[in-house]
Every structure is written in structure tokens, then in C-alpha cells.
Short mmCIF file of C-alpha atoms and ligand atoms in Angstrom, two decimals:
data_model
loop_
_atom_site.label_atom_id
_atom_site.label_comp_id
_atom_site.label_asym_id
_atom_site.label_seq_id
_atom_site.Cartn_x
_atom_site.Cartn_y
_atom_site.Cartn_z
CA UNK P 1 119.62 109.75 114.26
CA UNK P 2 117.06 110.13 116.66
CA UNK P 3 113.55 111.86 116.59
CA UNK P 4 114.02 113.95 119.86
CA UNK P 5 117.18 115.68 118.37
CA UNK P 6 115.25 116.61 115.29
CA UNK P 7 112.20 117.93 117.19
CA UNK P 8 114.31 119.91 119.47
CA UNK P 9 115.96 121.61 116.46
CA UNK P 10 112.52 122.76 115.33
CA UNK P 11 111.32 123.70 118.82
CA UNK P 12 114.60 125.89 119.15
CA UNK P 13 114.09 127.46 115.70
CA UNK P 14 117.18 125.73 114.05
CA UNK P 15 117.04 124.03 110.63
CA UNK P 16 117.34 120.03 110.60
CA UNK P 17 119.58 119.05 108.14
CA UNK P 18 118.12 117.40 104.74
CA UNK P 19 119.30 113.79 105.96
CA UNK P 20 117.78 114.25 109.22
CA UNK P 21 114.40 115.22 107.80
CA UNK P 22 114.80 112.40 105.21
CA UNK P 23 115.15 109.96 108.05
CA UNK P 24 112.11 111.41 110.13
CA UNK P 25 110.00 111.14 106.95
CA UNK P 26 110.83 107.47 106.27
CA UNK P 27 110.72 106.55 109.89
CA UNK P 28 107.15 108.10 110.01
CA UNK P 29 106.31 106.10 106.86
CA UNK P 30 107.54 102.82 108.57
CA UNK P 31 106.12 103.54 111.97
CA UNK P 32 109.58 103.81 113.67
CA UNK P 33 108.54 107.25 114.97
CA UNK P 34 105.65 107.14 117.62
CA UNK P 35 102.39 108.91 117.59
CA UNK P 36 103.60 111.19 120.28
CA UNK P 37 106.78 112.18 118.60
CA UNK P 38 104.79 112.84 115.48
CA UNK P 39 102.49 114.89 117.43
CA UNK P 40 105.37 116.81 119.07
CA UNK P 41 106.94 117.43 115.63
CA UNK P 42 103.98 118.76 114.05
CA UNK P 43 103.29 121.23 116.98
CA UNK P 44 106.94 122.55 116.95
CA UNK P 45 106.34 123.21 113.22
CA UNK P 46 103.23 124.93 113.81
CA UNK P 47 104.32 127.04 116.51
CA UNK P 48 107.84 127.95 115.55
CA UNK P 49 107.44 127.76 111.72
CA UNK P 50 110.10 126.41 109.12
CA UNK P 51 112.63 128.43 107.29
CA UNK P 52 112.05 128.46 103.43
CA UNK P 53 114.85 126.12 102.91
CA UNK P 54 113.52 123.66 105.59
CA UNK P 55 110.19 123.74 104.16
CA UNK P 56 111.56 122.76 100.95
CA UNK P 57 113.64 120.09 102.52
CA UNK P 58 110.66 118.49 104.53
CA UNK P 59 108.45 118.58 101.30
CA UNK P 60 111.15 116.62 99.46
CA UNK P 61 111.62 114.26 102.47
CA UNK P 62 107.86 113.51 102.58
CA UNK P 63 107.89 113.16 98.71
CA UNK P 64 110.76 110.72 98.73
CA UNK P 65 109.10 108.58 101.67
CA UNK P 66 107.33 106.63 99.05
CA UNK P 67 107.23 105.95 95.28
CA UNK P 68 107.94 109.03 93.03
CA UNK P 69 106.50 108.69 89.27
CA UNK P 70 108.82 109.88 86.26
CA UNK P 71 107.02 110.46 82.84
CA UNK P 72 108.89 110.09 79.73
CA UNK P 73 106.48 111.79 77.33
CA UNK P 74 109.00 114.24 75.51
CA UNK P 75 107.03 117.11 76.99
CA UNK P 76 106.20 118.74 80.19
CA UNK P 77 103.44 117.41 82.34
CA UNK P 78 101.16 119.70 84.01
CA UNK P 79 98.90 119.41 86.92
CA UNK P 80 96.46 121.72 88.94
CA UNK P 81 95.85 121.79 92.59
CA UNK P 82 93.01 123.53 94.54
CA UNK P 83 93.14 124.06 98.25
CA UNK P 84 89.43 122.90 98.24
CA UNK P 85 86.07 124.58 98.05
CA UNK P 86 82.26 124.36 97.43
CA UNK P 87 81.09 123.66 93.86
CA UNK P 88 84.56 123.46 92.85
CA UNK P 89 84.71 120.99 90.01
CA UNK P 90 87.55 122.80 87.95
CA UNK P 91 89.84 119.69 87.74
CA UNK P 92 87.17 117.50 86.13
CA UNK P 93 86.88 120.31 83.46
CA UNK P 94 90.54 121.52 83.07
CA UNK P 95 92.16 117.94 82.58
CA UNK P 96 90.42 117.03 79.53
CA UNK P 97 90.68 120.67 78.05
CA UNK P 98 94.29 120.48 78.53
CA UNK P 99 94.84 116.86 77.15
CA UNK P 100 92.70 118.06 74.00
CA UNK P 101 95.24 120.74 73.32
CA UNK P 102 97.87 118.07 73.70
CA UNK P 103 99.14 119.02 77.27
CA UNK P 104 99.60 115.86 79.30
CA UNK P 105 97.98 115.97 82.83
CA UNK P 106 98.68 112.88 85.07
CA UNK P 107 96.36 114.08 87.89
CA UNK P 108 96.46 112.57 91.20
CA UNK P 109 93.33 113.84 93.06
CA UNK P 110 91.75 113.56 96.53
CA UNK P 111 88.44 112.66 97.95
CA UNK P 112 86.15 115.08 100.13
CA UNK P 113 87.82 116.48 103.17
CA UNK P 114 85.54 118.31 105.84
CA UNK P 115 82.92 120.42 104.31
CA UNK P 116 84.70 120.28 100.76
CA UNK P 117 83.94 117.86 98.05
CA UNK P 118 86.58 115.81 96.43
CA UNK P 119 87.35 115.22 92.64
CA UNK P 120 87.37 111.69 93.10
CA UNK P 121 84.13 111.29 94.78
CA UNK P 122 82.64 113.54 91.82
CA UNK P 123 84.04 111.46 89.09
CA UNK P 124 82.91 107.96 90.84
CA UNK P 125 79.28 109.42 90.57
CA UNK P 126 79.51 108.03 87.16
CA UNK P 127 78.41 104.22 87.38
CA UNK P 128 81.26 101.93 86.88
CA UNK P 129 84.21 104.56 87.47
CA UNK P 130 86.76 103.49 89.59
CA UNK P 131 89.73 105.73 90.23
CA UNK P 132 91.93 103.49 92.22
CA UNK P 133 93.65 102.25 89.29
CA UNK P 134 97.19 100.52 89.22
CA UNK P 135 100.15 102.35 88.09
CA UNK P 136 100.14 100.45 84.80
CA UNK P 137 96.67 101.27 84.10
CA UNK P 138 97.46 104.96 85.03
CA UNK P 139 100.13 104.94 82.36
CA UNK P 140 97.86 103.32 79.95
CA UNK P 141 95.00 105.92 80.43
CA UNK P 142 97.58 108.53 79.95
CA UNK P 143 98.84 107.06 76.52
CA UNK P 144 95.38 106.41 75.17
CA UNK P 145 93.74 109.84 76.57
CA UNK P 146 96.38 112.38 77.36
CA UNK P 147 95.08 112.74 80.74
CA UNK P 148 94.28 110.84 84.01
CA UNK P 149 92.52 111.57 87.10
CA UNK P 150 93.17 108.77 89.70
CA UNK P 151 93.57 108.23 93.54
CA UNK P 152 97.31 108.23 94.96
CA UNK P 153 98.51 104.71 95.63
CA UNK P 154 99.25 104.04 99.22
CA UNK P 155 102.81 103.72 98.32
CA UNK P 156 103.19 107.53 97.41
CA UNK P 157 104.23 109.88 100.11
CA UNK P 158 103.10 107.52 102.95
CA UNK P 159 104.83 109.90 105.45
CA UNK P 160 102.21 112.44 104.79
CA UNK P 161 99.22 109.95 105.21
CA UNK P 162 100.65 109.26 108.72
CA UNK P 163 101.25 112.80 109.43
CA UNK P 164 97.89 114.18 108.37
CA UNK P 165 96.01 111.75 110.38
CA UNK P 166 98.06 112.75 113.56
CA UNK P 167 97.58 116.59 112.69
CA UNK P 168 94.03 116.03 112.61
CA UNK P 169 93.63 114.77 116.18
CA UNK P 170 96.54 117.17 117.60
CA UNK P 171 95.23 120.51 116.53
CA UNK P 172 97.85 120.94 114.01
CA UNK P 173 96.41 121.19 110.74
CA UNK P 174 96.30 124.88 110.26
CA UNK P 175 100.03 125.49 109.59
CA UNK P 176 101.06 126.94 106.31
CA UNK P 177 104.41 124.96 106.50
CA UNK P 178 102.78 121.68 107.05
CA UNK P 179 99.94 122.28 104.57
CA UNK P 180 102.37 123.20 101.97
CA UNK P 181 104.61 120.20 102.50
CA UNK P 182 101.50 117.67 102.58
CA UNK P 183 99.76 119.24 99.50
CA UNK P 184 103.25 119.34 97.53
CA UNK P 185 104.67 116.06 98.65
CA UNK P 186 101.80 114.22 97.16
CA UNK P 187 101.73 116.30 93.79
CA UNK P 188 105.47 116.20 93.32
CA UNK P 189 105.49 112.56 94.01
CA UNK P 190 103.37 112.31 90.65
CA UNK P 191 106.44 113.45 88.61
CA UNK P 192 105.16 117.03 87.31
CA UNK P 193 107.01 119.54 85.58
CA UNK P 194 104.72 122.27 86.14
CA UNK P 195 101.99 122.86 88.83
CA UNK P 196 99.11 125.63 88.86
CA UNK P 197 97.58 126.12 92.19
CA UNK P 198 94.05 127.49 93.03
CA UNK P 199 94.18 129.02 96.38
CA UNK P 200 90.65 129.46 97.66
CA UNK P 201 89.52 132.47 99.93
CA UNK P 202 86.23 133.10 101.57
CA UNK P 203 83.64 131.42 103.75
CA UNK P 204 84.00 128.00 102.01
CA UNK P 205 87.84 127.95 102.18
CA UNK P 206 90.44 126.72 104.36
CA UNK P 207 91.79 130.24 104.08
CA UNK P 208 89.12 132.86 104.86
CA UNK P 209 91.09 136.03 104.50
CA UNK P 210 92.85 137.26 101.35
CA UNK P 211 96.08 137.70 103.61
CA UNK P 212 96.17 134.01 104.68
CA UNK P 213 95.22 132.87 101.33
CA UNK P 214 98.09 135.11 99.73
CA UNK P 215 100.57 133.67 102.41
CA UNK P 216 99.62 129.91 101.71
CA UNK P 217 99.97 130.59 97.99
CA UNK P 218 103.51 132.26 98.37
CA UNK P 219 104.52 129.42 100.38
CA UNK P 220 103.18 126.74 97.83
CA UNK P 221 104.71 128.64 94.95
CA UNK P 222 108.38 129.12 96.43
CA UNK P 223 108.32 125.44 98.04
CA UNK P 224 107.27 123.94 94.64
CA UNK P 225 110.03 125.98 92.90
CA UNK P 226 112.51 125.25 95.48
CA UNK P 227 111.69 121.57 94.86
CA UNK P 228 112.16 121.82 91.23
CA UNK P 229 108.76 122.33 89.86
CA UNK P 230 107.59 125.57 88.07
CA UNK P 231 104.61 126.76 90.05
CA UNK P 232 102.21 129.68 89.90
CA UNK P 233 99.17 130.44 92.15
CA UNK P 234 95.72 132.19 91.71
CA UNK P 235 93.86 133.10 94.68
CA UNK P 236 90.14 132.83 93.87
CA UNK P 237 87.09 133.72 95.67
CA UNK P 238 85.25 131.24 97.52
CA UNK P 239 82.61 133.34 99.31
CA UNK P 240 80.10 131.28 97.12
CA UNK P 241 80.01 127.95 95.40
CA UNK P 242 82.02 128.20 92.33
CA UNK P 243 79.72 126.28 90.23
CA UNK P 244 76.00 126.76 91.17
CA UNK P 245 75.86 123.30 92.74
CA UNK P 246 77.29 121.39 95.63
CA UNK P 247 77.38 117.50 95.61
CA UNK P 248 78.88 114.93 93.51
CA UNK P 249 76.68 113.96 90.77
CA UNK P 250 75.24 117.49 90.50
CA UNK P 251 78.70 119.11 90.16
CA UNK P 252 79.31 116.53 87.80
CA UNK P 253 76.20 117.75 85.66
CA UNK P 254 77.68 121.22 85.82
CA UNK P 255 80.95 120.00 84.29
CA UNK P 256 78.92 118.11 81.55
CA UNK P 257 76.99 121.54 80.89
CA UNK P 258 80.28 123.50 80.63
CA UNK P 259 81.79 120.60 78.35
CA UNK P 260 78.72 120.35 75.72
CA UNK P 261 77.16 124.02 76.11
CA UNK P 262 80.24 126.35 77.14
CA UNK P 263 78.92 129.70 78.54
CA UNK P 264 80.94 132.30 80.59
CA UNK P 265 80.12 130.93 83.96
CA UNK P 266 82.40 131.29 86.80
CA UNK P 267 83.44 127.80 86.62
CA UNK P 268 84.49 128.21 82.83
CA UNK P 269 86.32 131.46 83.43
CA UNK P 270 88.23 130.01 86.22
CA UNK P 271 89.05 126.83 84.38
CA UNK P 272 90.39 128.95 81.37
CA UNK P 273 92.47 131.18 83.78
CA UNK P 274 94.26 128.19 85.34
CA UNK P 275 94.60 126.47 82.00
CA UNK P 276 96.06 129.39 80.39
CA UNK P 277 98.65 130.04 83.17
CA UNK P 278 99.63 126.38 83.21
CA UNK P 279 100.25 126.61 79.26
CA UNK P 280 102.48 129.63 79.45
CA UNK P 281 104.31 128.41 82.61
CA UNK P 282 105.06 124.98 81.02
CA UNK P 283 106.35 126.57 77.87
CA UNK P 284 103.38 125.53 75.50
CA UNK P 285 102.41 129.28 74.71
CA UNK P 286 103.97 132.71 75.29
CA UNK P 287 100.70 134.58 76.38
CA UNK P 288 97.83 133.43 78.66
CA UNK P 289 95.44 135.17 76.14
CA UNK P 290 96.59 132.92 73.29
CA UNK P 291 96.44 129.78 75.31
CA UNK P 292 92.91 130.76 76.50
CA UNK P 293 91.69 130.97 72.93
CA UNK P 294 93.08 127.43 72.33
CA UNK P 295 91.41 126.05 75.27
CA UNK P 296 88.10 127.79 74.68
CA UNK P 297 88.26 126.03 70.95
CA UNK P 298 88.82 122.79 72.98
CA UNK P 299 85.60 123.26 74.54
CA UNK P 300 83.36 124.64 71.92
CA UNK P 301 84.71 122.10 69.24
CA UNK P 302 83.58 119.32 71.65
CA UNK P 303 87.22 118.06 71.81
CA UNK P 304 87.35 118.61 75.46
CA UNK P 305 84.24 116.56 75.62
CA UNK P 306 85.25 113.82 73.53
CA UNK P 307 88.53 113.50 75.80
CA UNK P 308 86.34 113.67 79.15
CA UNK P 309 84.35 110.51 77.53
CA UNK P 310 87.63 108.60 76.63
CA UNK P 311 88.72 109.24 80.32
CA UNK P 312 85.47 108.03 81.68
CA UNK P 313 85.60 104.81 79.44
CA UNK P 314 89.37 104.26 80.47
CA UNK P 315 88.28 104.40 84.26
CA UNK P 316 85.49 101.82 83.73
CA UNK P 317 82.52 103.96 82.79
CA UNK P 318 80.21 104.17 80.00
CA UNK P 319 80.87 104.82 76.29
CA UNK P 320 79.87 108.21 75.10
CA UNK P 321 79.00 109.54 78.58
CA UNK P 322 78.78 113.29 77.44
CA UNK P 323 76.14 112.45 74.87
CA UNK P 324 74.20 109.74 76.36
CA UNK P 325 75.57 108.76 79.53
CA UNK P 326 74.39 111.68 81.68
CA UNK P 327 70.98 110.19 82.01
CA UNK P 328 72.59 107.58 84.01
CA UNK P 329 73.62 110.06 86.91
CA UNK P 330 72.00 108.89 90.03
CA UNK P 331 68.99 110.98 91.12
CA UNK P 332 67.78 111.52 94.65
CA UNK P 333 64.56 110.58 96.07
CA UNK P 334 63.51 113.92 97.13
CA UNK P 335 64.02 116.86 94.71
CA UNK P 336 62.36 120.39 95.57
CA UNK P 337 63.10 124.18 95.59
CA UNK P 338 64.10 126.10 98.68
CA UNK P 339 62.27 129.50 98.55
CA UNK P 340 63.70 132.74 99.56
CA UNK P 341 61.93 133.74 103.13
CA UNK P 342 61.88 137.41 102.00
CA UNK P 343 62.57 139.83 99.25
CA UNK P 344 66.04 141.50 98.79
CA UNK P 345 69.37 140.51 97.13
CA UNK P 346 71.35 137.48 98.09
CA UNK P 347 74.00 138.96 100.18
CA UNK P 348 76.24 135.96 101.44
CA UNK P 349 76.02 132.29 101.23
CA UNK P 350 78.16 130.53 103.97
CA UNK P 351 80.32 128.06 102.35
CA UNK P 352 80.95 125.94 105.41
CA UNK P 353 77.35 125.53 106.28
CA UNK P 354 76.43 124.60 102.58
CA UNK P 355 79.21 122.18 102.32
CA UNK P 356 78.32 120.54 105.68
CA UNK P 357 74.66 120.57 104.76
CA UNK P 358 75.72 118.11 101.63
CA UNK P 359 77.93 116.21 104.19
CA UNK P 360 74.75 115.68 106.49
CA UNK P 361 72.77 114.67 103.72
CA UNK P 362 75.24 111.75 103.00
CA UNK P 363 77.09 113.60 100.08
CA UNK P 364 80.52 113.53 102.13
CA UNK P 365 82.13 111.34 104.81
CA UNK P 366 81.47 111.93 108.58
CA UNK P 367 84.19 109.62 109.21
CA UNK P 368 86.90 108.04 106.81
CA UNK P 369 85.76 105.13 105.02
CA UNK P 370 82.13 106.22 105.15
CA UNK P 371 80.14 105.37 102.06
CA UNK P 372 78.61 108.46 100.21
CA UNK P 373 75.61 108.95 98.38
CA UNK P 374 76.52 110.78 95.05
CA UNK P 375 72.70 111.87 94.15
CA UNK P 376 72.25 114.33 97.18
CA UNK P 377 73.27 118.12 97.43
CA UNK P 378 71.87 121.51 96.07
CA UNK P 379 71.86 122.64 92.53
CA UNK P 380 70.55 125.65 90.85
CA UNK P 381 72.27 127.99 93.62
CA UNK P 382 71.24 131.60 93.10
CA UNK P 383 74.51 133.78 93.24
CA UNK P 384 75.27 136.66 95.63
CA UNK P 385 73.80 139.74 94.01
CA UNK P 386 70.72 137.92 92.69
CA UNK P 387 67.30 139.80 93.44
CA UNK P 388 64.59 137.69 94.92
CA UNK P 389 61.12 138.18 96.30
CA UNK P 390 59.67 136.04 98.86
CA UNK P 391 59.02 132.62 97.45
CA UNK P 392 61.56 132.83 94.76
CA UNK P 393 63.59 129.57 94.50
CA UNK P 394 67.11 130.25 95.76
CA UNK P 395 68.37 126.79 95.44
CA UNK P 396 67.07 123.10 94.51
CA UNK P 397 67.90 120.48 97.18
CA UNK P 398 68.20 116.89 96.29
CA UNK P 399 67.94 114.35 99.50
CA UNK P 400 67.66 110.66 100.15
CA UNK P 401 64.40 111.16 102.52
CA UNK P 402 62.04 113.60 103.55
CA UNK P 403 63.67 113.94 106.99
CA UNK P 404 67.19 114.74 105.18
CA UNK P 405 65.47 117.18 102.96
CA UNK P 406 64.04 119.18 105.93
CA UNK P 407 67.39 119.35 107.68
CA UNK P 408 69.13 120.36 104.61
CA UNK P 409 66.58 122.94 103.92
CA UNK P 410 67.26 124.48 107.36
CA UNK P 411 71.06 124.41 106.85
CA UNK P 412 70.88 126.05 103.34
CA UNK P 413 68.53 128.95 104.79
CA UNK P 414 71.14 129.49 107.74
CA UNK P 415 73.78 129.80 105.29
CA UNK P 416 71.76 132.47 103.20
CA UNK P 417 71.59 136.15 104.03
CA UNK P 418 69.16 138.24 102.08
CA UNK P 419 69.76 141.98 102.28
CA UNK P 420 68.93 145.42 100.70
CA UNK P 421 72.33 145.50 99.08
CA UNK P 422 74.86 142.90 97.95
CA UNK P 423 78.16 143.28 96.16
CA UNK P 424 78.99 140.17 93.91
CA UNK P 425 82.45 139.06 94.63
CA UNK P 426 85.23 139.48 92.08
CA UNK P 427 86.50 135.84 90.91
CA UNK P 428 90.18 136.30 90.72
CA UNK P 429 91.54 138.08 93.88
CA UNK P 430 95.49 137.60 93.22
CA UNK P 431 98.26 135.92 91.14
CA UNK P 432 101.50 135.02 92.87
CA UNK P 433 104.37 133.82 90.84
N1 URA J 1 95.26 119.09 101.84
C1 URA J 1 96.34 118.36 101.93
O1 URA J 1 96.65 117.57 101.28
N2 URA J 1 97.10 118.31 103.36
C2 URA J 1 96.76 119.51 104.24
O2 URA J 1 97.54 119.72 105.19
C3 URA J 1 95.63 120.37 103.92
C4 URA J 1 94.79 120.37 102.76
#
């Protein structure tokens, strides 16, 4: 086989065979394909698109470019994926809630990407927690706790790792086909039976318009189904941070609040909606309303908090984190309110700007491998629709230095629109099966 023929087929709108795509993915992972060929492949896919069958075939090829886990638990294993947003700490809440109702969740998560935070970075804000565990440890935590949140080993979907880095520098990231195959190859390598997807839509999301978000949701669901994994997607609002915080330890504190004192916040509501859909799709329940009651009980009874504690302990963190460990979360040097510059209603919060404000404070990475400061970010974020007068705190900033605090305050105020009228967004925008 040769790379040029495969690239030419895609360029000319013809589907390569599964065997050709398998060869291309394996050769990407081994380094046999050159950067130029990989870039041409990505550009051909971006410009010409893949057929539904070819997208499934490419996803399977990338999945099979490395290790694929299997689980022999006698019941379906479930996972959730979000396309990434601001204040999105659903995974940290959902995995222990599902495990607390005996639904196994072997979650392989990612780190921050661009302006969006990553589940692993948030979890590692807890002193001692390490998510880069061996497969043996991953399986042990699954046995002991019922859920695990860990990083992918370098042996999982290595073709995606190489192609993603090349897409990043060749202007080929925003292709629904490539995004779908990239996300699903890693998720499917974890050996899932069922996947719920949270496709974000709005200023803090990859997909800004409802139409684009729906297109991605449809591609993700049909490709996962075509690859033998039951899937469903909710399209959810990301025109403002989901939890009222952005930053690793600050979002973790929101998760702990939800686990120990659950209220009907957007974070809890979206987590319940995704969890209930996952339980029905995997066959644990027949109606989402029934599943949602079980999941809420797991929160209010403290069972989900206990499961979270067991997970933290399993990953090397302190014992009893939800009751005593929270005081050990790192705190920033400079903590102060950001005040409304005038009276009115909060009408818009630009997610990209808020997310990049956190990155620039040191809460995310400018370059791969950068160390992050888990303590920094914004908390107490007032939502869209809130009434303010001049001087009302609209958020609290947490920065490492006065200089960083001043820049972070400017960024937040640039992200904020105060107007006479404001319409709070709907949380759930669409459902794709
Ligand atoms: N996340 C991924 O893992 N891959 C993409 O291409 C985009 C988001």
C-alpha cells in the first residue's frame, strides 16, 4: 500500500478500503507516514469530507492503531465525553454518581486544550493525585471503586496523537470528520459499551452555532453506533461557564459543593440529564426520569461523595477528601472581587476570553508540557440575567501575583457585557440519537 494512493482517493471523493485506512493509521503511529503526507491527508479530509462509512472506517483504524481495552464485568460499561467548555466539571461529578448506582465508568480523560480546562488537570489539583496510572492500577481502581478517571496511556490510539499534533499546525483541526474520529478513537479504545456525548454550543465552545453543534453531534452518534458503541448526544449551552467557576481547584470546589450539598444548579442538572440518558441507553433503566431519581438519591445520600473519596484515595490523594481534604486545595496569593463597571443585567460572558484569562494566569498551558497552577482562575461568577449595580461583585479572581490579577481583571471585564435586558440561555438545546 502507499500513502499517495490513499490521499488521492480522499482528494477525489472516493472511499479508501478499510484495509488501506488501517495501514495508514498504523503507519502514522509507526512514523512510516511523513508529516507532509499526514498534513495532505488531513487537508484532503477537511476539504472533501468523508462518507459516513469512511468516517467509521477511519475511526476504527485509529482505534486499532494501539491498545484496545476490554472489560469483563458482566454488565455494560459507560462513559461520557464533552467537546469541552468553561466551568465544565461534569465528568468529576458524573463518574462517582454512576458508580454509586452500580454503573461502571472506566473514564479516560484529557487535559486542558486551548481555552478549555481538562478533567485530569482539575482532579490533579488535589494534592497527591496522579492520573497517569498503569493499566493494572486502572483495573484495580475499577474493581475497588466502580469508576476511574485516568489519562490515556501512550499506547492508546497513537495514530490520533500524531495526527492531532499535525492538524494543530496545518489548519486542519476544524473538520467534523477528523474531530469525530479523533474523539471516538480514544474513547472506543477504552472498550466502552455505551457513550453519552455532551456537545457544547456557544462562545466558550468548539462549535459556536447550534447548527454546527448539531452536525458534530450527529456525526459522533452515527459514527459511534457504526463502530459498535451505543451513543447519544445532548447539545448543551456554553454561552456562559457551566459551573460558576473557571480554574482547576476552583471547579473542583464546585464539584465538592455539588457532592456534599446538592442543589439544582446547571452543573447538577446537566450531570443528571447525561447520567440518566446513559443509564437508559445502557439498559440499566427504562426511563430517564427513573434513572435521574436514582442518581439524585446517590447525591443526597452521600453515596456519590463516598465514591469520589474512594477514587481520590485510589489515585494517591488524601483519605476522606469530601469531608476534611477540601481545605487542602491550593489557594492563590491574590484573591479579590471584580466589580461591575455599571448598572444593568449581565447579558453576555465571552467564554473564550474567560478561558484564556485562566490560561494566562497559569491555570492552563500555552505550550504542551507547561506546568499549570491549579489555584488560579475565577470563582463566584454571576450568570447571564443577573441584576447588578455599579460595584456589585460579578466574579472573584484568584491570581498568583498582583500583576497577573490586574491582567485577569481586564480580561474578565472585556468578556462581560452589561445591558438593559438579558435572556438567560436554555441549558439543553438538542438531543441527538
Ligand atoms: N478533541 C479531540 O480529542 N480531538 C479533536 O480533534 C478535537 C477535540
